[in-house]
Short mmCIF file of C-alpha atoms and ligand atoms in Angstrom, two decimals:
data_model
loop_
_atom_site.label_atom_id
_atom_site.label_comp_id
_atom_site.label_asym_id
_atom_site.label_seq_id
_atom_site.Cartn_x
_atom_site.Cartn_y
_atom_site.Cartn_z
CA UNK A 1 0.00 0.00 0.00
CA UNK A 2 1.09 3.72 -1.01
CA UNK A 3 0.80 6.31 1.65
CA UNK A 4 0.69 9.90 0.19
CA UNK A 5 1.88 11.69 3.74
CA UNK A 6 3.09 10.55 6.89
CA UNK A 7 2.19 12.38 9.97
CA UNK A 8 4.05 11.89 13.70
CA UNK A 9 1.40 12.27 16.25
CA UNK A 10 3.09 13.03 19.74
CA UNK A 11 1.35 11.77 22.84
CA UNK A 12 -1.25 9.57 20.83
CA UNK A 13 -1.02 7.06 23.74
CA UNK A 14 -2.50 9.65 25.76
CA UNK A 15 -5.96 10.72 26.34
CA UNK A 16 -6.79 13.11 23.76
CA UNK A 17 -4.16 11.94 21.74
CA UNK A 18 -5.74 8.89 21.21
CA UNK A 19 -8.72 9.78 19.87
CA UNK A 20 -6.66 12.27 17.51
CA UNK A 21 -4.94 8.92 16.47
CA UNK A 22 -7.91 6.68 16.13
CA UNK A 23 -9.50 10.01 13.91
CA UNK A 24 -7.05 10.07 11.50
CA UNK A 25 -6.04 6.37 11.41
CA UNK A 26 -9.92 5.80 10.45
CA UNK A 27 -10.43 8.89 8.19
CA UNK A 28 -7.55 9.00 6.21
CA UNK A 29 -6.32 5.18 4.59
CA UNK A 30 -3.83 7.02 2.46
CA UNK A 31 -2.03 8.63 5.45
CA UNK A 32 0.59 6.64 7.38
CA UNK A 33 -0.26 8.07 11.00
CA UNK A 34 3.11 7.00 13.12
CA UNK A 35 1.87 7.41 16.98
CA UNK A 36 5.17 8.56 18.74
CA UNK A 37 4.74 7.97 22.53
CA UNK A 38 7.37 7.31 25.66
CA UNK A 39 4.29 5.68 27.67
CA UNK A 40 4.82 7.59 31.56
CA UNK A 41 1.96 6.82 33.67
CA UNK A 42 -0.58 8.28 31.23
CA UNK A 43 -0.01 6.69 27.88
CA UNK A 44 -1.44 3.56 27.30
CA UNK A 45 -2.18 1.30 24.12
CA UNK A 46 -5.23 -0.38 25.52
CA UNK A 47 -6.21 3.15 24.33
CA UNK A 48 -5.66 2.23 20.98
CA UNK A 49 -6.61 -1.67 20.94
CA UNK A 50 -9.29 -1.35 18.07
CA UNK A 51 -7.12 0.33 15.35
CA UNK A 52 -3.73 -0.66 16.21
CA UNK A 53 -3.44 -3.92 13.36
CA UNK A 54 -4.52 -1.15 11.05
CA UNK A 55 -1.84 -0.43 7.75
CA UNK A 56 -1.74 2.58 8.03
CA UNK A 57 -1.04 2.77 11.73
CA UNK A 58 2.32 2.26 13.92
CA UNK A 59 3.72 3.02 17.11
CA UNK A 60 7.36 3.98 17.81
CA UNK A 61 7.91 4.04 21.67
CA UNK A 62 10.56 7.07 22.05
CA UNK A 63 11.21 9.96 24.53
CA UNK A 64 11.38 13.64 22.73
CA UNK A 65 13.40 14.56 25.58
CA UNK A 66 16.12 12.88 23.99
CA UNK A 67 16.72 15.32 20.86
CA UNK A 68 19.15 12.23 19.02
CA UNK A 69 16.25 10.21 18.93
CA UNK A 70 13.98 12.75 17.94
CA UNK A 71 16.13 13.31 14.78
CA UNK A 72 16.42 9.53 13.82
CA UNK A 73 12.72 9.33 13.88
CA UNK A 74 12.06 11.91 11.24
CA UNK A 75 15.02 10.36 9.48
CA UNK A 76 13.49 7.23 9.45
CA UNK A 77 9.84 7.72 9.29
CA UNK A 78 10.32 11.07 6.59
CA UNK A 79 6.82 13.11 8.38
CA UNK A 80 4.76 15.62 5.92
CA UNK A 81 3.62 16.78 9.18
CA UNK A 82 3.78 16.69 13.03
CA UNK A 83 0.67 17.09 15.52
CA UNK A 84 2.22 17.42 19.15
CA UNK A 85 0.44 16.47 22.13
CA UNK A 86 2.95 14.83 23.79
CA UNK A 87 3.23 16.32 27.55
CA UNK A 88 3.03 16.22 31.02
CA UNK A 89 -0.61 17.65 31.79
CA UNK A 90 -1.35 17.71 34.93
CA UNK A 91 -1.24 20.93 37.15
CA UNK A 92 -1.33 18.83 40.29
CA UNK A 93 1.66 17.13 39.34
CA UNK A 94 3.78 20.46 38.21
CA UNK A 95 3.38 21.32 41.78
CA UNK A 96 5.06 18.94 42.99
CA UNK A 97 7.69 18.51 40.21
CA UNK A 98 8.15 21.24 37.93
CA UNK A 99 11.22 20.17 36.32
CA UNK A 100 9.83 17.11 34.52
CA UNK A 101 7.13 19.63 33.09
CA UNK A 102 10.45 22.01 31.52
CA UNK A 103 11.78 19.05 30.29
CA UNK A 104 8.96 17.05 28.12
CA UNK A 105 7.23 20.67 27.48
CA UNK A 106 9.71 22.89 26.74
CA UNK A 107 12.89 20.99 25.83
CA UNK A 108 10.71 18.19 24.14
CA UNK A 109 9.25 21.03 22.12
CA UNK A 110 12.24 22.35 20.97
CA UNK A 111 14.07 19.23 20.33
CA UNK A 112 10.48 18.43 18.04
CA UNK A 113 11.04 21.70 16.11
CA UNK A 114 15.07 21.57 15.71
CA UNK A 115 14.32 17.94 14.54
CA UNK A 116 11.37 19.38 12.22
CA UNK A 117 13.82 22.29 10.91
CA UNK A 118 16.69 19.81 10.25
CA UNK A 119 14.71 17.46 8.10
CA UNK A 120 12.25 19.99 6.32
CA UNK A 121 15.32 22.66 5.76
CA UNK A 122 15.15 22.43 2.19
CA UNK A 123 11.59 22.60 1.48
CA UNK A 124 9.19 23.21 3.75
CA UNK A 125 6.31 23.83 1.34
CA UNK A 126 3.08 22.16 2.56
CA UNK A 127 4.89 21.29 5.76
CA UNK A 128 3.09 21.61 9.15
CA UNK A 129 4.14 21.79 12.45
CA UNK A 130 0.99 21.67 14.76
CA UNK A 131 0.89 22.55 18.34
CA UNK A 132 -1.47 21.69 21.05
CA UNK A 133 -1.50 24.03 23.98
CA UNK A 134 -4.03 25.11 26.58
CA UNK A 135 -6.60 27.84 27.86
CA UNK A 136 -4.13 27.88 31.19
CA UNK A 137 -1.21 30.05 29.25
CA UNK A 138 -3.41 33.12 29.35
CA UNK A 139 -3.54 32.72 33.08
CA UNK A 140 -6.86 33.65 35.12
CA UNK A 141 -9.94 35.49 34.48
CA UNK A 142 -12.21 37.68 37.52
CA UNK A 143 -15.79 36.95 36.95
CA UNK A 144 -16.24 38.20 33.46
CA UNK A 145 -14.73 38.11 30.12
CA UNK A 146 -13.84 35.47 27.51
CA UNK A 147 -9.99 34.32 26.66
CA UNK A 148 -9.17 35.17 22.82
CA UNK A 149 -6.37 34.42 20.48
CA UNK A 150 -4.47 37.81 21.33
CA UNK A 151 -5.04 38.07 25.44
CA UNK A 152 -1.48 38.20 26.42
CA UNK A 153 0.06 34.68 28.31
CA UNK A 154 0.01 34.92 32.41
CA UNK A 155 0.64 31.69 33.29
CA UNK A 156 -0.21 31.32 37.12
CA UNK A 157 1.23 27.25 37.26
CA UNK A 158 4.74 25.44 36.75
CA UNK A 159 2.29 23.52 33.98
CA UNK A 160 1.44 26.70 31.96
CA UNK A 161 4.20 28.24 32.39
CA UNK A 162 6.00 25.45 30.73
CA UNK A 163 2.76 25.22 28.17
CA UNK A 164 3.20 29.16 27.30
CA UNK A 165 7.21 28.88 26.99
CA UNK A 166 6.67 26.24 24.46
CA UNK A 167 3.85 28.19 22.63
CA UNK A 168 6.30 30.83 22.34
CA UNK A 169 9.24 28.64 21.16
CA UNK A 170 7.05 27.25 18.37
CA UNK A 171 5.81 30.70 16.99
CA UNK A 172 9.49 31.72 17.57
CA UNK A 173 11.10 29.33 15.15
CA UNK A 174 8.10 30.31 12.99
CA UNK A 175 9.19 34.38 13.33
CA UNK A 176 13.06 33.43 12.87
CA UNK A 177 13.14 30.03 10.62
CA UNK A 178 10.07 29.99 8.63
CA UNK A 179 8.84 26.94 10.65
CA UNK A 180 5.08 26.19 8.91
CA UNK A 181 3.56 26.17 12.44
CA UNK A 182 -0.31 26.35 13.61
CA UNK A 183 -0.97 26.85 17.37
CA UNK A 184 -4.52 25.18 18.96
CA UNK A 185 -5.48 26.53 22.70
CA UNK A 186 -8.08 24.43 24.03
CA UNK A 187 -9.96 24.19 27.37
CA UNK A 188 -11.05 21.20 29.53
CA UNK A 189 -11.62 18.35 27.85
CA UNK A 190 -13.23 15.86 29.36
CA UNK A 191 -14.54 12.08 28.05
CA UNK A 192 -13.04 8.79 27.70
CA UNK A 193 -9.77 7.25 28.65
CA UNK A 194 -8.77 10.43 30.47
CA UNK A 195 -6.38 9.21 33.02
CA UNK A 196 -8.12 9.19 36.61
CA UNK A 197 -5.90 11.80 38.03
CA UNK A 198 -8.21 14.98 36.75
CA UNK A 199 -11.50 16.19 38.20
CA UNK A 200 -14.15 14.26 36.07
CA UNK A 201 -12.55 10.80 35.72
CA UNK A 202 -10.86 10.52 39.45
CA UNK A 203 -15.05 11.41 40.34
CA UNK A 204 -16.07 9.04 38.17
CA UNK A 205 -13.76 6.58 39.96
CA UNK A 206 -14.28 7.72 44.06
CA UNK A 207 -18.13 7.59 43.34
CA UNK A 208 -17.88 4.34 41.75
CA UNK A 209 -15.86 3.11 44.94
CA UNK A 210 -17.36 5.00 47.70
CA UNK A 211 -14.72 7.46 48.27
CA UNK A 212 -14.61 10.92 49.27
CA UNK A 213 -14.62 13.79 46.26
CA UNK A 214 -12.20 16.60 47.04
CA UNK A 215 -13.37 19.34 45.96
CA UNK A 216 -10.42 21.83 46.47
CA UNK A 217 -11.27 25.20 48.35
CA UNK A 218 -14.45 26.49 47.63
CA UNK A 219 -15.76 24.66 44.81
CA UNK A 220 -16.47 28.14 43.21
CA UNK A 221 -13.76 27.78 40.56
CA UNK A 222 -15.04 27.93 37.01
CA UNK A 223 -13.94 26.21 33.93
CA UNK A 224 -14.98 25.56 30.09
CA UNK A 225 -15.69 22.19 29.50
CA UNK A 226 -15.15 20.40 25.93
CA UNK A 227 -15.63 16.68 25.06
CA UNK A 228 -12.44 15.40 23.50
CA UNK A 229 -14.04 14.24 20.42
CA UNK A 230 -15.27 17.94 19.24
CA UNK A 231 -11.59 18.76 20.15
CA UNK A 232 -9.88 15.61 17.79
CA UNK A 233 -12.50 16.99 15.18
CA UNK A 234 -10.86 21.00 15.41
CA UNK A 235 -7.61 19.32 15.29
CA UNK A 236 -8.32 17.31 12.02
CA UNK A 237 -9.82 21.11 10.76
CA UNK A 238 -7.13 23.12 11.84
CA UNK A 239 -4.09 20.41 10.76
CA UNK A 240 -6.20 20.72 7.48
CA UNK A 241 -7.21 24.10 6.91
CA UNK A 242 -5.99 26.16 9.56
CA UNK A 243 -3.71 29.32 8.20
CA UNK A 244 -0.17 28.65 8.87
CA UNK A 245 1.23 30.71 12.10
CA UNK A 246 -1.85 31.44 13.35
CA UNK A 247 -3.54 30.59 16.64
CA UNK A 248 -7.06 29.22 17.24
CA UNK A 249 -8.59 29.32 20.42
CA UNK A 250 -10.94 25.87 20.82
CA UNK A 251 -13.59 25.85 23.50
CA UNK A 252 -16.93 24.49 24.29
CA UNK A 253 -18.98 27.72 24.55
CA UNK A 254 -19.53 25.60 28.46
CA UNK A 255 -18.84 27.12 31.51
CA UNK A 256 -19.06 25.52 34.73
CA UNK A 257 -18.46 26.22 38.55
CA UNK A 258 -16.43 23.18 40.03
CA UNK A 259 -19.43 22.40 42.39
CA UNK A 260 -22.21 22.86 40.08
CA UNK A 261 -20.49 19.97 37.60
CA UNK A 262 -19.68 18.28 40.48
CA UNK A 263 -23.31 17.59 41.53
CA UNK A 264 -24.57 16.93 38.07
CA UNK A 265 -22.32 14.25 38.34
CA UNK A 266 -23.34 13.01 40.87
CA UNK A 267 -26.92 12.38 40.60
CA UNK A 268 -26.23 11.12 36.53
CA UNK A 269 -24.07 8.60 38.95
CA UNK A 270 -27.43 8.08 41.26
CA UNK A 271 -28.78 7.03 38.35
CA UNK A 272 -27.35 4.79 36.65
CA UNK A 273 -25.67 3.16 39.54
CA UNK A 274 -29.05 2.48 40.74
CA UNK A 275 -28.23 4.63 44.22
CA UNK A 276 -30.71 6.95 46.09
CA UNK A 277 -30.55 10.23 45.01
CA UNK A 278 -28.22 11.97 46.89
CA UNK A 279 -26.12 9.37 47.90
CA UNK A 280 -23.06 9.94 45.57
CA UNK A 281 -22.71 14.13 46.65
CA UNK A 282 -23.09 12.78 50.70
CA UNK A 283 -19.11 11.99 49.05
CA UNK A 284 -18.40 15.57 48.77
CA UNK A 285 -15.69 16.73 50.94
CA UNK A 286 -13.76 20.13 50.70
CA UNK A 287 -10.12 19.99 51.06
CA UNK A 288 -7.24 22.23 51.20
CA UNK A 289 -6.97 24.30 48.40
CA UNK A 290 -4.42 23.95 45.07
CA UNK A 291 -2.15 26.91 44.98
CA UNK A 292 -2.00 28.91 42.82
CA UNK A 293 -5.15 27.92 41.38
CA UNK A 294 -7.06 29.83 38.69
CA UNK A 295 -10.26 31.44 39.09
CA UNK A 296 -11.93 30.63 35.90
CA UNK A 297 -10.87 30.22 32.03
CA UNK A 298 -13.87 30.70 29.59
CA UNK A 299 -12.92 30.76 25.81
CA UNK A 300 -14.24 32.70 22.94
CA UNK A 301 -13.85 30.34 20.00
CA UNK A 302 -15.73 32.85 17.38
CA UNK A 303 -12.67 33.00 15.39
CA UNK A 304 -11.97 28.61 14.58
CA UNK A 305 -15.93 29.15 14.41
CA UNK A 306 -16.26 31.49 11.63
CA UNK A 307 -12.99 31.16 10.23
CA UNK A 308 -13.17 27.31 9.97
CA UNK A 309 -16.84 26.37 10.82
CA UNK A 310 -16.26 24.30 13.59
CA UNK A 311 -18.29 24.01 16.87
CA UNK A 312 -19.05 21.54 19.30
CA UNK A 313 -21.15 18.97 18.31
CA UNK A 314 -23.01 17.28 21.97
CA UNK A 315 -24.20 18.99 24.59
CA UNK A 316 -22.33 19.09 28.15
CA UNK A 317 -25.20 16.60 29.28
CA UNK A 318 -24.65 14.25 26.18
CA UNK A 319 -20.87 14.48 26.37
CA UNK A 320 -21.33 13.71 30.39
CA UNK A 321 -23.95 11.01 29.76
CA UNK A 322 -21.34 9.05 27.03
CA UNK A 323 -18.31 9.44 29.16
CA UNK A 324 -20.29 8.10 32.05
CA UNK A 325 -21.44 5.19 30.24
CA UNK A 326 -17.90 4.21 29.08
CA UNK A 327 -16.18 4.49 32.45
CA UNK A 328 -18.80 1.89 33.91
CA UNK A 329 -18.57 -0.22 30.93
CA UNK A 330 -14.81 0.03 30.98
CA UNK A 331 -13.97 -0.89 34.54
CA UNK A 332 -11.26 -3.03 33.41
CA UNK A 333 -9.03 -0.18 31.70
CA UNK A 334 -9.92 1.99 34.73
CA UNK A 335 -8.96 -0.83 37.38
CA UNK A 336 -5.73 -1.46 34.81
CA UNK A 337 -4.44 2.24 34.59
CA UNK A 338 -5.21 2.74 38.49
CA UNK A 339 -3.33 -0.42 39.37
CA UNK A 340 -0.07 -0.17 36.75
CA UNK A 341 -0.66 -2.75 34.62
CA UNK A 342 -0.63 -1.45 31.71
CA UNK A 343 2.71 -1.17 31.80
CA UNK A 344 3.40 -5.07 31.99
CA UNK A 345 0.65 -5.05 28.83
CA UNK A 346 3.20 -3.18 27.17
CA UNK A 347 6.39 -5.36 28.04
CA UNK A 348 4.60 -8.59 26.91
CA UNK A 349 3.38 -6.83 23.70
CA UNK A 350 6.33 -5.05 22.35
CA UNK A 351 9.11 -6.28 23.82
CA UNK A 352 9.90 -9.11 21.41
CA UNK A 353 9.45 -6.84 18.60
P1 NAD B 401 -2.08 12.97 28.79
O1 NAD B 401 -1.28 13.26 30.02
O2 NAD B 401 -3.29 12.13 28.88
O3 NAD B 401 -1.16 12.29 27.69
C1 NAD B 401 0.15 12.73 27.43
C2 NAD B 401 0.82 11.70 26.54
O4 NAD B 401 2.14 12.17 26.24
C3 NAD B 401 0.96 10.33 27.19
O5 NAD B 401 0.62 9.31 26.28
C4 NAD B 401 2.43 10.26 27.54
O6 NAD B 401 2.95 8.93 27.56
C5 NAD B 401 3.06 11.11 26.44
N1 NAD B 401 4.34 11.67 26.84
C6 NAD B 401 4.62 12.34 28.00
N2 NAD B 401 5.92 12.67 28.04
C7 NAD B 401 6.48 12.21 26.88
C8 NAD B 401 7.80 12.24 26.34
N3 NAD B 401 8.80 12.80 27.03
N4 NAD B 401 8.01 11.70 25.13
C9 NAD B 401 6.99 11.12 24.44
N5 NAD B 401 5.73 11.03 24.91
C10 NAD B 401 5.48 11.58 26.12
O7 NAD B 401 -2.39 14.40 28.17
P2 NAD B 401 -3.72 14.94 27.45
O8 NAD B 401 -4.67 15.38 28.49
O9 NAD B 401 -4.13 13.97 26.41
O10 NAD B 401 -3.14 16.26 26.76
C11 NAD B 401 -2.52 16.19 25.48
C12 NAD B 401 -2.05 17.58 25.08
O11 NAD B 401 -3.17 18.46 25.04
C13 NAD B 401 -1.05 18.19 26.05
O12 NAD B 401 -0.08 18.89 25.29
C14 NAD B 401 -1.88 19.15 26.88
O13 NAD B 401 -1.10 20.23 27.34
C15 NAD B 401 -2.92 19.59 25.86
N6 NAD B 401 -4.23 19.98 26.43
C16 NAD B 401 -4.89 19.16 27.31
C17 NAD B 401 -6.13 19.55 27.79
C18 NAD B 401 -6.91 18.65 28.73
O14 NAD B 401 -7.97 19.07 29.23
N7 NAD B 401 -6.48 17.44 29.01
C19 NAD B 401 -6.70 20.76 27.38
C20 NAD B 401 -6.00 21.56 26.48
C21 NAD B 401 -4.76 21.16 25.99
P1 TYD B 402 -8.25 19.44 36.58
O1 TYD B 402 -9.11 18.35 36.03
O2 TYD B 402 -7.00 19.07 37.32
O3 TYD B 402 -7.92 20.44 35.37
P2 TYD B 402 -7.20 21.91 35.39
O4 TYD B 402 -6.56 22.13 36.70
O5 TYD B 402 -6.21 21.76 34.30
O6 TYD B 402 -8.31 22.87 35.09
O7 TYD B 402 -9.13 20.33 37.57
C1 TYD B 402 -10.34 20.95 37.13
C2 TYD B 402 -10.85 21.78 38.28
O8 TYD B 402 -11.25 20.90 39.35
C3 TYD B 402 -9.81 22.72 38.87
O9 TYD B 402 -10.45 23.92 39.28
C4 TYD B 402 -9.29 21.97 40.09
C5 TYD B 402 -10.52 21.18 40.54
N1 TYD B 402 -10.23 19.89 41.19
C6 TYD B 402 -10.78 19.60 42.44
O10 TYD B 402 -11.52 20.40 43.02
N2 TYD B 402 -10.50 18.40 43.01
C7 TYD B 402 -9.69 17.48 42.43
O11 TYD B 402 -9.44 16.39 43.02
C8 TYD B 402 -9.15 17.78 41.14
C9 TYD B 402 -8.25 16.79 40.43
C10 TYD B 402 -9.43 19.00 40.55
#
């Protein structure tokens, strides 16, 4: 089989990276999609059991940390184009370890565009070097206002700081080399195989269990919610038809206060769990607070909207309903990723390859 362009997705073991994968394995036969993933604690190929005997699809475990590697890749695999997700995402975790969010972030970045710049030096027509960042580089909003494409980056944690330094080294080598880059910023997505370490999964989980939901602080903190698919589906646009070194601001026109979410989860829990109502937010407990932590992020996404025509395409209550449903029909993944297994799933799969 002939493949007329190879892309490297970054992080496609990952939550939204996955479904990125799966979209473009499925849509497009003719591209050869090569899933580039290290596997930490939050990639996992269970993620990507039902395409991964597909042609056009392979995996290539390797670190972009390590810039040597980085370059043999793109020797070897020769990409048209590169959509990078790979990163460490979670704020909780920067707190405690900023340095390993400098070094995938922003060194893996770089190393990703030096590599991109070494192999595409010589033409770099109808190259693309895609970047997926966050809502959390443009820092905290007060009570009002909406987050567009030219507020200016305020990052408020070790995570988006290291998110905005590598949004700035991307449109940098797009300023100084000519690098053919587009720029996404997204909010929170939410839906399924996100790992159980963020707010609507690790609920998901202590409800299912009987555990206690910490709800940091007040509760009152506000954020835009997205299901990942509408997000894999603005990535597919924007890779596509997004205008080179521009940014696009994707959100899910959705905002909700911690709390409120919180308790629409739990009774959609009630539900289908088959529990009295009201038995899943008797689990509420407020804890300490995160520091640091943001007031709210809302997004205006007008400009991916009528530049591009996307939107969202379900509801909040749809999106919650469907990622519900495939937690509790995918206990095993979630009892696998909590307990470390999939690790050992990898050893036995790969490792004589
Ligand atoms: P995730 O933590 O679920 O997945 C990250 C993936 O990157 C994992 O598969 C992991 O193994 C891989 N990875 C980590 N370090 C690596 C390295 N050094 N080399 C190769 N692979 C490595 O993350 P996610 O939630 O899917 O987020 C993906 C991207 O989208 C990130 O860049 C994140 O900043 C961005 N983003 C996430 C959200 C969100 O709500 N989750 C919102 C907006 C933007
Ligand atoms: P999270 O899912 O970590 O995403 P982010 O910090 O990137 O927005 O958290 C979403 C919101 O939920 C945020 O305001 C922090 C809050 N939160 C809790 O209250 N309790 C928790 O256990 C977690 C993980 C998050």
């Amino acid at each position: 089989m002939s493949f007329n362009k190879t892309i490297i997705i970054t992080g496609g073991a990952g939550f939204i990276g996955s479904h990125v994968v799966r979209l473009f394995v499925n849509k497009y036969p003719n591209y050869r999609i090569v899933n580039l993933d290290v596997l930490t604690y939050a990639g996992n190929l269970e993620n990507l059991k039902d395409i991964e005997n597909k042609e056009n699809y392979h995996f290539v475990k390797a670190d972009i940390v390590d810039a040597e590697a980085m370059n043999a890749v793109f020797e070897e695999w020769r990409p048209d184009g590169i959509i990078h997700l790979a990163a460490e995402s979670h704020v909780d975790r920067s707190i405690e370890d900023p340095s390993a969010f400098v070094r995938t972030n922003v060194i893996g970045t770089v190393n990703l565009l030096n590599s991109a710049r070494a192999y595409w030096k010589d033409n770099m027509e109808g190259k693309r070097f895609y970047h997926v960042s966050t809502d959390e580089v443009y820092g905290t909003l007060g009570e009002t206002g909406l987050f567009l494409e030219t507020t200016s980056y305020d990052p408020n944690s070790p995570y988006s700081a290291s998110k905005a330094s590598s949004d700035h080294f991307v449109r940098a080598y797009g300023e100084t080399y000519g690098m053919p880059y587009v720029i996404t910023n997204c909010s929170n997505n939410y839906g399924p195989n996100q790992f159980p370490e963020k707010l609507v999964p690790l609920f998901i989980h202590n409800i299912v269990n009987n555990k206690s939901l910490p709800v940091y602080g007040d509760g009152k903190y506000t954020r835009d919610w997205l299901y990942v698919i509408d997000h894999a589906v603005a990535i597919d646009l924007v890779y596509h038809e997004g205008k080179n070194h521009e940014t696009y601001n994707i959100g899910g026109f959705n905002e909700w206060q911690n709390i409120d979410l919180i308790k629409v989860l739990c009774a959609i829990m009630d539900r289908k769990l088959n529990r009295t109502e009201g038995d899943s937010e008797k689990l509420i407990t407020y804890v300490k607070d995160r520091p640091g932590h943001d007031l709210r992020y809302a997004i205006d996404a007008n400009k991916i909207n009528k530049e591009l025509g996307w939107k969202p395409s379900v509801t909040f209550e749809q999106g919650l309903e469907k990622t519900i449903d495939w937690y509790l029909q995918n206990a095993e993944w979630l009892e696998s990723v909590t307990s470390g297994n999939y690790q050992d799933y990898y050893e036995s799969m790969y490792s004589e390859r």
